[in-house]
Short mmCIF file of N, CA and C in Angstrom, two decimals:
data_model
loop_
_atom_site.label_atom_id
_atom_site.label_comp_id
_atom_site.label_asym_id
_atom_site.label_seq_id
_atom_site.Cartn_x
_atom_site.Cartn_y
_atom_site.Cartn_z
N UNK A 75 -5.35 54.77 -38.58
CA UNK A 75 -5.38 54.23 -37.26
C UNK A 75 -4.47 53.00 -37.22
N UNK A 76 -3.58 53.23 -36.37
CA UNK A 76 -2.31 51.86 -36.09
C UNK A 76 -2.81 50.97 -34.83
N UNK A 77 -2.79 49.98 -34.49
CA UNK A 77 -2.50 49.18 -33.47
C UNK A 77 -1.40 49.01 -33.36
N UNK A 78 -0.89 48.84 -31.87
CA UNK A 78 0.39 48.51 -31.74
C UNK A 78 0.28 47.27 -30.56
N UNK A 79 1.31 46.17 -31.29
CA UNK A 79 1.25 45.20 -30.63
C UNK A 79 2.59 44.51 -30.07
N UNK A 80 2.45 43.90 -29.14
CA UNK A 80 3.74 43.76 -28.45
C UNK A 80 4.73 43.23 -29.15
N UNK A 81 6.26 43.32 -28.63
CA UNK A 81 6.61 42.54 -29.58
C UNK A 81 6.70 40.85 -29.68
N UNK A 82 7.27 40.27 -30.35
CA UNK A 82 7.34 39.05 -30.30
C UNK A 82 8.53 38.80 -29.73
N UNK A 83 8.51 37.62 -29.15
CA UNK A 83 9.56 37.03 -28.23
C UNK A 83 10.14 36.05 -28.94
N UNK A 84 11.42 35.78 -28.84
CA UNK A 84 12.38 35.18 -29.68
C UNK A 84 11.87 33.29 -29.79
N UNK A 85 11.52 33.19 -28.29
CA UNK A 85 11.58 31.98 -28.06
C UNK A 85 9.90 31.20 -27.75
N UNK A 86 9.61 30.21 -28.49
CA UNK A 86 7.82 29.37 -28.01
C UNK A 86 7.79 29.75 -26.93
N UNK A 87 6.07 29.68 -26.67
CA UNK A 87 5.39 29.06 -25.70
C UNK A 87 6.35 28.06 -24.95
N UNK A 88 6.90 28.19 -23.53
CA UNK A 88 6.66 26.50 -23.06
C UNK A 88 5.47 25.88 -23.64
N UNK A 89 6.01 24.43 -23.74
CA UNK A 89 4.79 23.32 -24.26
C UNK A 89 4.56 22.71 -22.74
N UNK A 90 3.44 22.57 -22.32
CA UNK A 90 2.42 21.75 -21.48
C UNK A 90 3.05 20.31 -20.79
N UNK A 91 3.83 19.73 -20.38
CA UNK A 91 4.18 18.76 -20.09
C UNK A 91 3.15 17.85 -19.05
N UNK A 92 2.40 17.13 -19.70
CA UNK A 92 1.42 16.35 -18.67
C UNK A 92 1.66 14.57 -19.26
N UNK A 93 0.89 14.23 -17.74
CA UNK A 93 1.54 12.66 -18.00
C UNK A 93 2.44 12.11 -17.20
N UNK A 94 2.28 10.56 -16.61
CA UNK A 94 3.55 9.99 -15.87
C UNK A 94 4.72 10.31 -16.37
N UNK A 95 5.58 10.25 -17.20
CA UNK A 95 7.02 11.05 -17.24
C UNK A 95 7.00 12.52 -16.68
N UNK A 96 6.03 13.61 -17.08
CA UNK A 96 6.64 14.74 -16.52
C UNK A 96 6.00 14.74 -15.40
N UNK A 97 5.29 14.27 -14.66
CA UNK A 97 4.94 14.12 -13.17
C UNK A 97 6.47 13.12 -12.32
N UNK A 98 7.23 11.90 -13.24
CA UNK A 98 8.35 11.75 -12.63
C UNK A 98 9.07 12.77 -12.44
N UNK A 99 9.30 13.36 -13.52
CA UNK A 99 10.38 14.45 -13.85
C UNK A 99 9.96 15.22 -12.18
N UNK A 100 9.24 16.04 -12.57
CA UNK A 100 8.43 17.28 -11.47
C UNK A 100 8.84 16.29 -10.13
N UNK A 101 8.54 15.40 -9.89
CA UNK A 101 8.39 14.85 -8.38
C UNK A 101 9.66 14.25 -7.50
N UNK A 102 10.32 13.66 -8.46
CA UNK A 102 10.91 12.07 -8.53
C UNK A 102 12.39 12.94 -9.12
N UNK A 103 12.27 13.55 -9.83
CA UNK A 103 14.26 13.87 -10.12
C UNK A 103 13.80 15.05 -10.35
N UNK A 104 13.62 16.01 -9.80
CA UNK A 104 14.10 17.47 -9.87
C UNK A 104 15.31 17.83 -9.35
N UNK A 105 16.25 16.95 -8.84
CA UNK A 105 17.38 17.34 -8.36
C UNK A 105 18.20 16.27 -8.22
N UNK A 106 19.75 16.60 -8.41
CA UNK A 106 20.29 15.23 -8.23
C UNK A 106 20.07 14.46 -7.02
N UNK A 107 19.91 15.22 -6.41
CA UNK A 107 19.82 14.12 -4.47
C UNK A 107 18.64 13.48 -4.56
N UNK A 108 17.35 13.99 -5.66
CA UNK A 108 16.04 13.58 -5.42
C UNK A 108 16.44 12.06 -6.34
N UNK A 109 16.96 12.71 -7.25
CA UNK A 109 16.99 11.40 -8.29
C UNK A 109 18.05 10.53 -7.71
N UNK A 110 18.57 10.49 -7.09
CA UNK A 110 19.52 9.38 -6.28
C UNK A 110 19.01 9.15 -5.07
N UNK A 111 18.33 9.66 -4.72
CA UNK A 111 17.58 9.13 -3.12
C UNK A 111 16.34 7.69 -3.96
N UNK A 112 15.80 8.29 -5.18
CA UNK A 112 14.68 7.69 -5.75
C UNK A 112 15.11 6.21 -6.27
N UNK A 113 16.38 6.43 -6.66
CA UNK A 113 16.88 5.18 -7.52
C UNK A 113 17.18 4.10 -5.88
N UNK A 114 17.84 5.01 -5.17
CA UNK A 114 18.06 3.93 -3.80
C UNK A 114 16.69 3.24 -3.53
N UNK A 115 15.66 4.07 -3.27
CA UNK A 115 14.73 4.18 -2.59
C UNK A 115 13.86 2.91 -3.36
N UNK A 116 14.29 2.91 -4.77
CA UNK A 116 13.17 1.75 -6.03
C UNK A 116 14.06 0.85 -5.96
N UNK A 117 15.39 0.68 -5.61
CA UNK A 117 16.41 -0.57 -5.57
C UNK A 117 16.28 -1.60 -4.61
N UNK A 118 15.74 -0.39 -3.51
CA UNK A 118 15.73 -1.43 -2.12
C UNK A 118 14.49 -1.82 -1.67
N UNK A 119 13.40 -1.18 -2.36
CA UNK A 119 11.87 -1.43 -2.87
C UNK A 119 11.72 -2.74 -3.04
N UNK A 120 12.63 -3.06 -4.49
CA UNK A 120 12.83 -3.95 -5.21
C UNK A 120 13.31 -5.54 -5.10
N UNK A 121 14.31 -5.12 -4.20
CA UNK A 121 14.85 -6.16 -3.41
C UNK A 121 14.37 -6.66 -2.58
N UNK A 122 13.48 -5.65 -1.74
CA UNK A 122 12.65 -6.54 -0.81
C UNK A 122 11.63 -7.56 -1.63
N UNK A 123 11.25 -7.02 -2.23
CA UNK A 123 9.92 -7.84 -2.59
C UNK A 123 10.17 -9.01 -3.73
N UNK A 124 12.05 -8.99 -4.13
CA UNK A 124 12.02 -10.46 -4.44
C UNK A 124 12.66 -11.01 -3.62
N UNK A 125 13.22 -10.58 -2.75
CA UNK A 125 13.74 -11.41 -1.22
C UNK A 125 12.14 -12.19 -0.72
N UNK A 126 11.22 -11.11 -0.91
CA UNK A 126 10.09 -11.81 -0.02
C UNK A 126 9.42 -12.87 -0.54
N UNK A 127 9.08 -12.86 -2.32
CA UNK A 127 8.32 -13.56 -3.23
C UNK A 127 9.62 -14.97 -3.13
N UNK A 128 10.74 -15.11 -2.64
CA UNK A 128 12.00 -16.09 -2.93
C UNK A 128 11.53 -16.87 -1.81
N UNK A 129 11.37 -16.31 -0.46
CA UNK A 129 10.85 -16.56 1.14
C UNK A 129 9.67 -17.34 0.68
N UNK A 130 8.75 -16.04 0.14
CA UNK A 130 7.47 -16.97 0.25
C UNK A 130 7.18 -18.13 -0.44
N UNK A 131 7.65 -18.29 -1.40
CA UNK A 131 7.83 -19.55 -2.28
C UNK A 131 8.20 -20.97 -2.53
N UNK A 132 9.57 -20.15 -1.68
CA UNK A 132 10.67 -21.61 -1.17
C UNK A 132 10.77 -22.18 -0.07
N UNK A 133 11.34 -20.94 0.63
CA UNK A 133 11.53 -21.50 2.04
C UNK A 133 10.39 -21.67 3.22
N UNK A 134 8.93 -20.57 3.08
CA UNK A 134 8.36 -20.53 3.99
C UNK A 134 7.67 -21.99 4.31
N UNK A 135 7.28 -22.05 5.63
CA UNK A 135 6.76 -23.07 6.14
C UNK A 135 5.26 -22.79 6.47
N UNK A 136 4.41 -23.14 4.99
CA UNK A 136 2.82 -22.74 5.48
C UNK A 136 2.12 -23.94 6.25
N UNK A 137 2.80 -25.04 6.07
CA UNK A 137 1.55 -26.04 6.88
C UNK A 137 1.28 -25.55 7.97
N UNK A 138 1.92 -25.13 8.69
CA UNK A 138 1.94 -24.54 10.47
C UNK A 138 0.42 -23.28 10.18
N UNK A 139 0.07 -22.80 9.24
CA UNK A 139 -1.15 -21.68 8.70
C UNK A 139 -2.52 -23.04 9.26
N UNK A 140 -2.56 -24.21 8.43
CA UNK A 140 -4.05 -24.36 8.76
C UNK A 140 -3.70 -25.00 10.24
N UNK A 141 -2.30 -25.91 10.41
CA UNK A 141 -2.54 -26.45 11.83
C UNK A 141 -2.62 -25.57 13.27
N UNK A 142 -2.56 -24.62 13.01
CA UNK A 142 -2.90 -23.92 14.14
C UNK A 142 -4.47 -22.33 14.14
N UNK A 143 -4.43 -22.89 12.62
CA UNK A 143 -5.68 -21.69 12.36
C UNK A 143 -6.72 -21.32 13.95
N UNK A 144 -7.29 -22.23 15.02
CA UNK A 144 -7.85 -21.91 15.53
C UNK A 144 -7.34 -21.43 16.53
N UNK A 145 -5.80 -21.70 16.58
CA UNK A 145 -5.29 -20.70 17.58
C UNK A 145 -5.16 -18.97 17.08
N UNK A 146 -4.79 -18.77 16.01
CA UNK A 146 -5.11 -17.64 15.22
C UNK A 146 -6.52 -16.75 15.34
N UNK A 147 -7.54 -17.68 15.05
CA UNK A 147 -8.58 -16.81 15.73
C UNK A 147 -9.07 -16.62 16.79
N UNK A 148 -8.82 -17.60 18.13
CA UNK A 148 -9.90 -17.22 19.28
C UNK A 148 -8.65 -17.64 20.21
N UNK A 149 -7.35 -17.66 19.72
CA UNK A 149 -6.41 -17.66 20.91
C UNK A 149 -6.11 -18.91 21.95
N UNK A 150 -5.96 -18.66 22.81
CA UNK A 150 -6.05 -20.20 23.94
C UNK A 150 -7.27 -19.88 24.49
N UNK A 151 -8.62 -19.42 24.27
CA UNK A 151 -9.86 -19.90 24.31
C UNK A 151 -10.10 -21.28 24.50
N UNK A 152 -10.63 -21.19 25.42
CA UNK A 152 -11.33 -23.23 25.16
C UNK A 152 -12.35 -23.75 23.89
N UNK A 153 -11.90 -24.25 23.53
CA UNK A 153 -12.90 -25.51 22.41
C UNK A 153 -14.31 -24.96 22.93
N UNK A 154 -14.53 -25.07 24.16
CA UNK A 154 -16.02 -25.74 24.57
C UNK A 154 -16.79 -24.30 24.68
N UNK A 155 -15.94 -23.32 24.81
CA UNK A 155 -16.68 -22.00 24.76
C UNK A 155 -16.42 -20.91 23.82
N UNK A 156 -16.09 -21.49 22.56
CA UNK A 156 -15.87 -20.84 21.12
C UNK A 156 -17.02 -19.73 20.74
N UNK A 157 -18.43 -20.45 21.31
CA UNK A 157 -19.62 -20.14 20.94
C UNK A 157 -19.76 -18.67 21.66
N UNK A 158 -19.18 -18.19 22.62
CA UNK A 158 -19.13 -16.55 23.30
C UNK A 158 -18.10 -15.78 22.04
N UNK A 159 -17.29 -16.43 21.54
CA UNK A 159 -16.51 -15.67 20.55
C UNK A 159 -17.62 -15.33 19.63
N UNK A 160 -17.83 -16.25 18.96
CA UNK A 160 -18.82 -16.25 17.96
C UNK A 160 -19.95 -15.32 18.08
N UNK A 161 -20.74 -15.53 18.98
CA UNK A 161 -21.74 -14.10 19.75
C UNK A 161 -21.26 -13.09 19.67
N UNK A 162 -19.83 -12.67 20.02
CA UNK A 162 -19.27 -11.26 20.20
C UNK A 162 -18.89 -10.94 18.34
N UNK A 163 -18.35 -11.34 17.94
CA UNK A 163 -18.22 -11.17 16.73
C UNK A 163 -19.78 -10.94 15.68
N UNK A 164 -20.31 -11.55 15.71
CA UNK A 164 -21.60 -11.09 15.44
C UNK A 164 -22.33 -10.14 15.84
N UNK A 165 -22.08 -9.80 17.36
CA UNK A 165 -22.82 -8.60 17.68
C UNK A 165 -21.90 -6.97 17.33
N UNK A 166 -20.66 -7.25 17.10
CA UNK A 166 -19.89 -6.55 16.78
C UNK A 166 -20.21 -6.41 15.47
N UNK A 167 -20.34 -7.22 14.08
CA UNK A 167 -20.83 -7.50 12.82
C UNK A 167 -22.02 -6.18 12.81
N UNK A 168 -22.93 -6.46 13.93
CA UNK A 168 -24.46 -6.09 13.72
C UNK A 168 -24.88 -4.76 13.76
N UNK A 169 -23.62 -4.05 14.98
CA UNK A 169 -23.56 -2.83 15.48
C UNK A 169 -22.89 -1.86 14.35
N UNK A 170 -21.89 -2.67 13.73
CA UNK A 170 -20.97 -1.90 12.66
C UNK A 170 -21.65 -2.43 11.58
N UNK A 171 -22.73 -2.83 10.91
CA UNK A 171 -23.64 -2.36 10.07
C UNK A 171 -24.92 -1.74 10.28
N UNK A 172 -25.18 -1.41 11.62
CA UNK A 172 -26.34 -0.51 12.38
C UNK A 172 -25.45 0.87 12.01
N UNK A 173 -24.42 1.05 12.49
CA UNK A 173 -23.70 2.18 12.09
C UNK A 173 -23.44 3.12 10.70
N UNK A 174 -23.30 2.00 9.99
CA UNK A 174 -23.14 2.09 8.58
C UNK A 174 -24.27 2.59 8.04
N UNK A 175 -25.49 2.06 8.25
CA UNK A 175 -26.50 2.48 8.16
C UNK A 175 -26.89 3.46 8.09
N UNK A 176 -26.53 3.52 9.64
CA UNK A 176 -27.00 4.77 10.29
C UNK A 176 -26.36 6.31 9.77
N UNK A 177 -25.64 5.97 9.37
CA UNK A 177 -24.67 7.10 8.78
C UNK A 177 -25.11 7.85 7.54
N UNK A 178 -25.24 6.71 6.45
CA UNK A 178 -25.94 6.95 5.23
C UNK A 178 -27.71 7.38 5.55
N UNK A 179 -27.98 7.37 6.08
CA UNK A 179 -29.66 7.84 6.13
C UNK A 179 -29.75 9.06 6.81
#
């Protein structure tokens, strides 16, 4: 009694490629346009955000943050009737954890 078994193939298994490099590979440069759109795309990424960290560091002007903080939150509101903001925000607080609540149960 013979078995007969297929034949063998000249060349491995592909090997398994898992992991951030072959997820770049797969995503990020499967093609030259991908891999040159990607390199633009991480250059100018890049640039922004030390243009911005250079801005925020050096040049920006934060004192103007606390001297006007209360215009920031309640707007040209009057001083004397802050206390209706405050109510609404709380009841808003109360409803969107009644909700929350309410959701989970």
């Amino acid at each position: 009694m013979t078995t007969s078994y297929p034949p063998a193939s000249a060349s491995p298994p592909p090997i398994a490629q898992v992991g951030p490099v072959a997820w770049l590979r797969k995503n990020l440069f499967n093609s030259w346009f991908n891999s040159i759109l990607t390199i633009l795309l991480v250059w100018l990424l890049g640039s922004t955000v030390v243009n911005f960290v250079r801005w925020a560091f050096s040049l920006a002007k934060w004192e103007v943050i606390p001297a006007n903080l209360p215009l920031y939150f309640v707007g040209r509101f009057p001083a004397s009737q802050y206390w209706r903001v405050w109510v609404l925000v709380a009841l808003l607080a109360a409803l969107a954890a009644l909700s929350i609540v309410g959701e989970t149960a």
